[in-house]
PDB file of C-alpha atoms in Angstrom:
ATOM      1  CA  MET A   1      -4.148 -18.273  14.684  1.00  0.00           C
ATOM      2  CA  GLU A   2      -3.076 -18.988  11.132  1.00  0.00           C
ATOM      3  CA  GLY A   3      -4.414 -16.755   8.409  1.00  0.00           C
ATOM      4  CA  SER A   4      -4.963 -13.558  10.380  1.00  0.00           C
ATOM      5  CA  LEU A   5      -2.286 -11.428   8.750  1.00  0.00           C
ATOM      6  CA  GLY A   6      -4.455  -9.898   6.047  1.00  0.00           C
ATOM      7  CA  PRO A   7      -3.905  -9.383   2.338  1.00  0.00           C
ATOM      8  CA  PHE A   8      -0.198 -10.101   2.464  1.00  0.00           C
ATOM      9  CA  ASN A   9      -0.470 -13.428   4.250  1.00  0.00           C
ATOM     10  CA  LEU A  10       1.972 -15.833   2.676  1.00  0.00           C
ATOM     11  CA  PHE A  11       0.710 -18.866   4.541  1.00  0.00           C
ATOM     12  CA  THR A  12      -2.931 -19.200   3.520  1.00  0.00           C
ATOM     13  CA  PRO A  13      -3.248 -19.398  -0.253  1.00  0.00           C
ATOM     14  CA  GLN A  14      -7.020 -19.619  -0.030  1.00  0.00           C
ATOM     15  CA  LYS A  15      -6.949 -15.956   1.063  1.00  0.00           C
ATOM     16  CA  VAL A  16      -4.337 -14.638  -1.358  1.00  0.00           C
ATOM     17  CA  SER A  17      -2.332 -16.979  -3.552  1.00  0.00           C
ATOM     18  CA  PRO A  18       1.392 -16.365  -3.946  1.00  0.00           C
ATOM     19  CA  MET A  19       0.708 -15.430  -7.584  1.00  0.00           C
ATOM     20  CA  MET A  20      -1.845 -12.767  -6.576  1.00  0.00           C
ATOM     21  CA  LEU A  21       0.421 -11.619  -3.766  1.00  0.00           C
ATOM     22  CA  GLY A  22       3.381 -11.199  -6.121  1.00  0.00           C
ATOM     23  CA  LEU A  23       1.216  -9.399  -8.687  1.00  0.00           C
ATOM     24  CA  SER A  24      -0.247  -7.080  -6.070  1.00  0.00           C
ATOM     25  CA  LEU A  25       3.071  -6.291  -4.406  1.00  0.00           C
ATOM     26  CA  LEU A  26       4.792  -5.652  -7.736  1.00  0.00           C
ATOM     27  CA  PHE A  27       2.228  -3.066  -8.801  1.00  0.00           C
ATOM     28  CA  VAL A  28       1.915  -1.479  -5.352  1.00  0.00           C
ATOM     29  CA  GLY A  29       5.689  -1.122  -5.374  1.00  0.00           C
ATOM     30  CA  LEU A  30       5.672   0.445  -8.829  1.00  0.00           C
ATOM     31  CA  VAL A  31       2.980   2.964  -7.930  1.00  0.00           C
ATOM     32  CA  LEU A  32       4.697   3.903  -4.668  1.00  0.00           C
ATOM     33  CA  ILE A  33       8.036   4.398  -6.429  1.00  0.00           C
ATOM     34  CA  LEU A  34       6.423   6.496  -9.163  1.00  0.00           C
ATOM     35  CA  ASN A  35       4.381   8.498  -6.636  1.00  0.00           C
ATOM     36  CA  GLY A  36       7.604   9.200  -4.733  1.00  0.00           C
ATOM     37  CA  LEU A  37       9.226  10.444  -7.937  1.00  0.00           C
ATOM     38  CA  TRP A  38       6.127  12.540  -8.637  1.00  0.00           C
ATOM     39  CA  LEU A  39       6.395  14.136  -5.186  1.00  0.00           C
ATOM     40  CA  MET A  40      10.005  14.997  -6.094  1.00  0.00           C
ATOM     41  CA  GLU A  41       8.616  16.693  -9.221  1.00  0.00           C
ATOM     42  CA  ARG A  42      10.339  14.209 -11.527  1.00  0.00           C
ATOM     43  CA  ILE A  43       6.923  13.294 -13.001  1.00  0.00           C
ATOM     44  CA  GLU A  44       4.237  15.859 -13.843  1.00  0.00           C
ATOM     45  CA  ASP A  45       0.720  15.682 -12.403  1.00  0.00           C
ATOM     46  CA  ARG A  46      -0.837  14.316 -15.590  1.00  0.00           C
ATOM     47  CA  GLY A  47       1.881  11.673 -15.875  1.00  0.00           C
ATOM     48  CA  ILE A  48       1.019  10.021 -12.564  1.00  0.00           C
ATOM     49  CA  ILE A  49      -2.704   9.506 -13.195  1.00  0.00           C
ATOM     50  CA  LEU A  50      -2.578   6.340 -15.307  1.00  0.00           C
ATOM     51  CA  ILE A  51      -0.428   4.197 -12.998  1.00  0.00           C
ATOM     52  CA  ASN A  52      -2.592   5.148 -10.004  1.00  0.00           C
ATOM     53  CA  VAL A  53      -5.785   4.195 -11.895  1.00  0.00           C
ATOM     54  CA  VAL A  54      -4.244   0.912 -13.102  1.00  0.00           C
ATOM     55  CA  VAL A  55      -3.062  -0.107  -9.621  1.00  0.00           C
ATOM     56  CA  ALA A  56      -6.341   1.004  -8.023  1.00  0.00           C
ATOM     57  CA  THR A  57      -8.287  -1.087 -10.536  1.00  0.00           C
ATOM     58  CA  LEU A  58      -6.027  -4.117 -10.101  1.00  0.00           C
ATOM     59  CA  SER A  59      -6.295  -3.811  -6.314  1.00  0.00           C
ATOM     60  CA  PHE A  60     -10.096  -3.545  -6.511  1.00  0.00           C
ATOM     61  CA  PHE A  61     -10.207  -6.777  -8.553  1.00  0.00           C
ATOM     62  CA  ILE A  62      -7.883  -8.567  -6.117  1.00  0.00           C
ATOM     63  CA  ALA A  63      -9.989  -7.342  -3.178  1.00  0.00           C
ATOM     64  CA  ALA A  64     -13.198  -8.488  -4.882  1.00  0.00           C
ATOM     65  CA  HIS A  65     -11.707 -11.900  -5.656  1.00  0.00           C
ATOM     66  CA  THR A  66     -10.481 -12.216  -2.077  1.00  0.00           C
ATOM     67  CA  ALA A  67     -13.836 -11.185  -0.596  1.00  0.00           C
ATOM     68  CA  LEU A  68     -15.858 -13.460  -2.857  1.00  0.00           C
ATOM     69  CA  SER A  69     -13.684 -16.469  -2.056  1.00  0.00           C
ATOM     70  CA  ALA A  70     -13.443 -15.693   1.665  1.00  0.00           C
ATOM     71  CA  THR A  71     -14.437 -18.457   4.052  1.00  0.00           C
ATOM     72  CA  ASP A  72     -13.773 -16.579   7.285  1.00  0.00           C
ATOM     73  CA  ILE A  73     -13.246 -13.111   8.738  1.00  0.00           C
ATOM     74  CA  GLY A  74      -9.542 -13.229   7.805  1.00  0.00           C
ATOM     75  CA  GLY A  75     -10.460 -13.302   4.125  1.00  0.00           C
ATOM     76  CA  ILE A  76     -12.807 -10.360   4.518  1.00  0.00           C
ATOM     77  CA  ARG A  77     -10.149  -8.466   6.491  1.00  0.00           C
ATOM     78  CA  SER A  78      -7.703  -9.163   3.641  1.00  0.00           C
ATOM     79  CA  ALA A  79     -10.158  -7.681   1.149  1.00  0.00           C
ATOM     80  CA  ALA A  80     -10.787  -4.655   3.380  1.00  0.00           C
ATOM     81  CA  MET A  81      -7.084  -3.914   3.812  1.00  0.00           C
ATOM     82  CA  THR A  82      -6.522  -4.254   0.051  1.00  0.00           C
ATOM     83  CA  LEU A  83      -9.372  -1.817  -0.601  1.00  0.00           C
ATOM     84  CA  LEU A  84      -7.580   0.778   1.524  1.00  0.00           C
ATOM     85  CA  PHE A  85      -4.672   0.680  -0.933  1.00  0.00           C
ATOM     86  CA  ALA A  86      -7.005   0.732  -3.953  1.00  0.00           C
ATOM     87  CA  THR A  87      -8.960   3.708  -2.653  1.00  0.00           C
ATOM     88  CA  THR A  88      -5.772   5.633  -1.914  1.00  0.00           C
ATOM     89  CA  TYR A  89      -4.457   5.228  -5.458  1.00  0.00           C
ATOM     90  CA  LEU A  90      -7.809   6.067  -7.022  1.00  0.00           C
ATOM     91  CA  TRP A  91      -8.024   9.192  -4.857  1.00  0.00           C
ATOM     92  CA  ILE A  92      -4.520  10.297  -5.888  1.00  0.00           C
ATOM     93  CA  ALA A  93      -5.524   9.969  -9.551  1.00  0.00           C
ATOM     94  CA  TYR A  94      -8.801  11.812  -8.892  1.00  0.00           C
ATOM     95  CA  ASN A  95      -6.952  14.659  -7.177  1.00  0.00           C
ATOM     96  CA  ARG A  96      -4.663  15.044 -10.188  1.00  0.00           C
ATOM     97  CA  VAL A  97      -7.597  15.076 -12.635  1.00  0.00           C
ATOM     98  CA  ILE A  98      -9.581  17.739 -10.783  1.00  0.00           C
ATOM     99  CA  ALA A  99      -6.516  19.530  -9.375  1.00  0.00           C
ATOM    100  CA  CYS A 100      -7.673  19.735  -5.761  1.00  0.00           C
ATOM    101  CA  ASP A 101      -5.405  20.307  -2.770  1.00  0.00           C
ATOM    102  CA  GLY A 102      -5.644  16.783  -1.347  1.00  0.00           C
ATOM    103  CA  ARG A 103      -6.945  17.604   2.123  1.00  0.00           C
ATOM    104  CA  GLY A 104      -9.682  14.974   1.803  1.00  0.00           C
ATOM    105  CA  LEU A 105      -7.090  12.343   0.931  1.00  0.00           C
ATOM    106  CA  GLY A 106      -5.036  13.571   3.870  1.00  0.00           C
ATOM    107  CA  TRP A 107      -7.849  12.963   6.343  1.00  0.00           C
ATOM    108  CA  PHE A 108      -8.583   9.588   4.726  1.00  0.00           C
ATOM    109  CA  SER A 109      -4.886   8.762   5.165  1.00  0.00           C
ATOM    110  CA  LEU A 110      -5.147   9.427   8.914  1.00  0.00           C
ATOM    111  CA  LEU A 111      -8.042   6.980   9.203  1.00  0.00           C
ATOM    112  CA  VAL A 112      -6.130   4.406   7.164  1.00  0.00           C
ATOM    113  CA  ALA A 113      -2.995   4.817   9.293  1.00  0.00           C
ATOM    114  CA  ILE A 114      -5.086   4.123  12.393  1.00  0.00           C
ATOM    115  CA  THR A 115      -6.864   1.214  10.672  1.00  0.00           C
ATOM    116  CA  VAL A 116      -3.702  -0.616   9.553  1.00  0.00           C
ATOM    117  CA  THR A 117      -1.724  -0.176  12.772  1.00  0.00           C
ATOM    118  CA  PRO A 118      -3.345  -3.294  14.309  1.00  0.00           C
ATOM    119  CA  MET A 119      -2.142  -5.251  11.257  1.00  0.00           C
ATOM    120  CA  ALA A 120       1.458  -4.389  12.167  1.00  0.00           C
ATOM    121  CA  ILE A 121       0.875  -5.332  15.798  1.00  0.00           C
ATOM    122  CA  LEU A 122      -0.766  -8.617  14.804  1.00  0.00           C
ATOM    123  CA  ALA A 123       2.017  -9.441  12.345  1.00  0.00           C
ATOM    124  CA  PHE A 124       4.719  -8.838  14.961  1.00  0.00           C
ATOM    125  CA  ALA A 125       2.765 -10.793  17.583  1.00  0.00           C
ATOM    126  CA  GLU A 126       2.502 -13.791  15.251  1.00  0.00           C
ATOM    127  CA  ALA A 127       5.963 -13.462  13.681  1.00  0.00           C
ATOM    128  CA  ASP A 128       7.751 -16.775  13.530  1.00  0.00           C
ATOM    129  CA  SER A 129       9.924 -16.330  10.442  1.00  0.00           C
ATOM    130  CA  LEU A 130      11.845 -13.731   8.490  1.00  0.00           C
ATOM    131  CA  ILE A 131       8.873 -13.250   6.159  1.00  0.00           C
ATOM    132  CA  THR A 132       6.413 -12.581   8.975  1.00  0.00           C
ATOM    133  CA  ILE A 133       8.853 -10.126  10.570  1.00  0.00           C
ATOM    134  CA  TRP A 134       9.144  -8.364   7.166  1.00  0.00           C
ATOM    135  CA  LEU A 135       5.339  -8.318   7.067  1.00  0.00           C
ATOM    136  CA  GLY A 136       5.152  -6.631  10.465  1.00  0.00           C
ATOM    137  CA  PHE A 137       7.628  -3.983   9.383  1.00  0.00           C
ATOM    138  CA  SER A 138       5.743  -3.501   6.098  1.00  0.00           C
ATOM    139  CA  TRP A 139       2.443  -2.824   7.856  1.00  0.00           C
ATOM    140  CA  ALA A 140       4.224  -0.488  10.294  1.00  0.00           C
ATOM    141  CA  PHE A 141       5.921   1.367   7.421  1.00  0.00           C
ATOM    142  CA  TRP A 142       2.620   1.671   5.540  1.00  0.00           C
ATOM    143  CA  ALA A 143       0.934   3.060   8.670  1.00  0.00           C
ATOM    144  CA  VAL A 144       3.717   5.633   9.036  1.00  0.00           C
ATOM    145  CA  LEU A 145       3.503   6.490   5.320  1.00  0.00           C
ATOM    146  CA  TRP A 146      -0.247   7.077   5.456  1.00  0.00           C
ATOM    147  CA  PHE A 147       0.274   9.211   8.589  1.00  0.00           C
ATOM    148  CA  MET A 148       2.894  11.247   6.725  1.00  0.00           C
ATOM    149  CA  TYR A 149       0.380  11.868   3.926  1.00  0.00           C
ATOM    150  CA  PHE A 150      -2.087  13.058   6.574  1.00  0.00           C
ATOM    151  CA  CYS A 151       0.520  15.501   7.917  1.00  0.00           C
ATOM    152  CA  LEU A 152       1.503  16.644   4.420  1.00  0.00           C
ATOM    153  CA  LEU A 153      -1.968  17.006   2.897  1.00  0.00           C
ATOM    154  CA  ALA A 154      -4.434  17.691   5.716  1.00  0.00           C
ATOM    155  CA  LEU A 155      -2.192  19.553   8.144  1.00  0.00           C
ATOM    156  CA  GLN A 156      -0.019  20.996   5.349  1.00  0.00           C
ATOM    157  CA  LYS A 157       3.214  20.358   7.247  1.00  0.00           C
ATOM    158  CA  PRO A 158       6.408  21.079   5.251  1.00  0.00           C
ATOM    159  CA  ILE A 159       7.466  17.435   4.918  1.00  0.00           C
ATOM    160  CA  LEU A 160       7.203  16.979   1.149  1.00  0.00           C
ATOM    161  CA  ARG A 161      10.793  15.831   0.615  1.00  0.00           C
ATOM    162  CA  MET A 162      10.730  13.461   3.598  1.00  0.00           C
ATOM    163  CA  THR A 163       7.400  12.027   2.424  1.00  0.00           C
ATOM    164  CA  ALA A 164       8.722  11.583  -1.120  1.00  0.00           C
ATOM    165  CA  ASN A 165      11.810   9.753   0.123  1.00  0.00           C
ATOM    166  CA  PHE A 166       9.824   7.517   2.475  1.00  0.00           C
ATOM    167  CA  THR A 167       7.337   6.746  -0.321  1.00  0.00           C
ATOM    168  CA  LEU A 168      10.246   5.590  -2.511  1.00  0.00           C
ATOM    169  CA  PHE A 169      11.687   3.534   0.344  1.00  0.00           C
ATOM    170  CA  CYS A 170       8.334   1.854   1.039  1.00  0.00           C
ATOM    171  CA  GLY A 171       7.816   1.192  -2.646  1.00  0.00           C
ATOM    172  CA  VAL A 172      11.081  -0.714  -2.951  1.00  0.00           C
ATOM    173  CA  VAL A 173      11.353  -2.430   0.448  1.00  0.00           C
ATOM    174  CA  THR A 174       7.747  -3.304   1.281  1.00  0.00           C
ATOM    175  CA  ALA A 175       6.348  -4.048  -2.158  1.00  0.00           C
ATOM    176  CA  TRP A 176       8.378  -4.008  -5.398  1.00  0.00           C
ATOM    177  CA  LEU A 177      11.344  -6.109  -4.226  1.00  0.00           C
ATOM    178  CA  PRO A 178       9.210  -8.688  -2.356  1.00  0.00           C
ATOM    179  CA  GLY A 179       6.842  -8.825  -5.345  1.00  0.00           C
ATOM    180  CA  MET A 180       9.748  -9.554  -7.675  1.00  0.00           C
ATOM    181  CA  LEU A 181      11.115 -12.223  -5.313  1.00  0.00           C
ATOM    182  CA  ILE A 182       7.725 -13.936  -5.223  1.00  0.00           C
ATOM    183  CA  LEU A 183       7.066 -13.709  -8.966  1.00  0.00           C
ATOM    184  CA  PHE A 184      10.522 -15.120  -9.759  1.00  0.00           C
ATOM    185  CA  GLU A 185       9.968 -17.871  -7.160  1.00  0.00           C
ATOM    186  CA  ILE A 186      12.909 -16.829  -5.031  1.00  0.00           C
ATOM    187  CA  ALA A 187      10.588 -16.357  -2.060  1.00  0.00           C
ATOM    188  CA  ASN A 188       7.096 -17.723  -1.541  1.00  0.00           C
TER     189      ASN A 188
END
């Protein structure tokens, strides 16, 4: 069942080209790394708004492009999964602008964690290479990360430091580094 792995499918360029994939992963990685640093209070609230808006906007454009060029349900699923990232980053920026407590984003994060878990399962079920195994782990890590944001924001569990560290980890391992490898044509 080729092409079912969603927005980070490296095997069906008609869904997301390697160029768009590298671009998307690079910026998702950057925003996750910076959001992790923000959670560690290394960046002030106002300083994190711009990167979240930029990555949300870029992700919305990639999702729109993917949806408009979709020829099957896999393309639409790719767009839908990408919109989950875009909405998250826009919501983070919104929360910083209006200075709210983030409980709404926390509950949204629970729904997203549940929504992307099948992507991890599907990726592992279809894994036939190192890249598809990485993809399965990436979706699993993103599901865990969104669940951690649910626990932190909606349930107000004292896991800020753990969430910050895992956000940094996910930023580097699941997005920034793979994005760099793709953009520099080391992996594609």
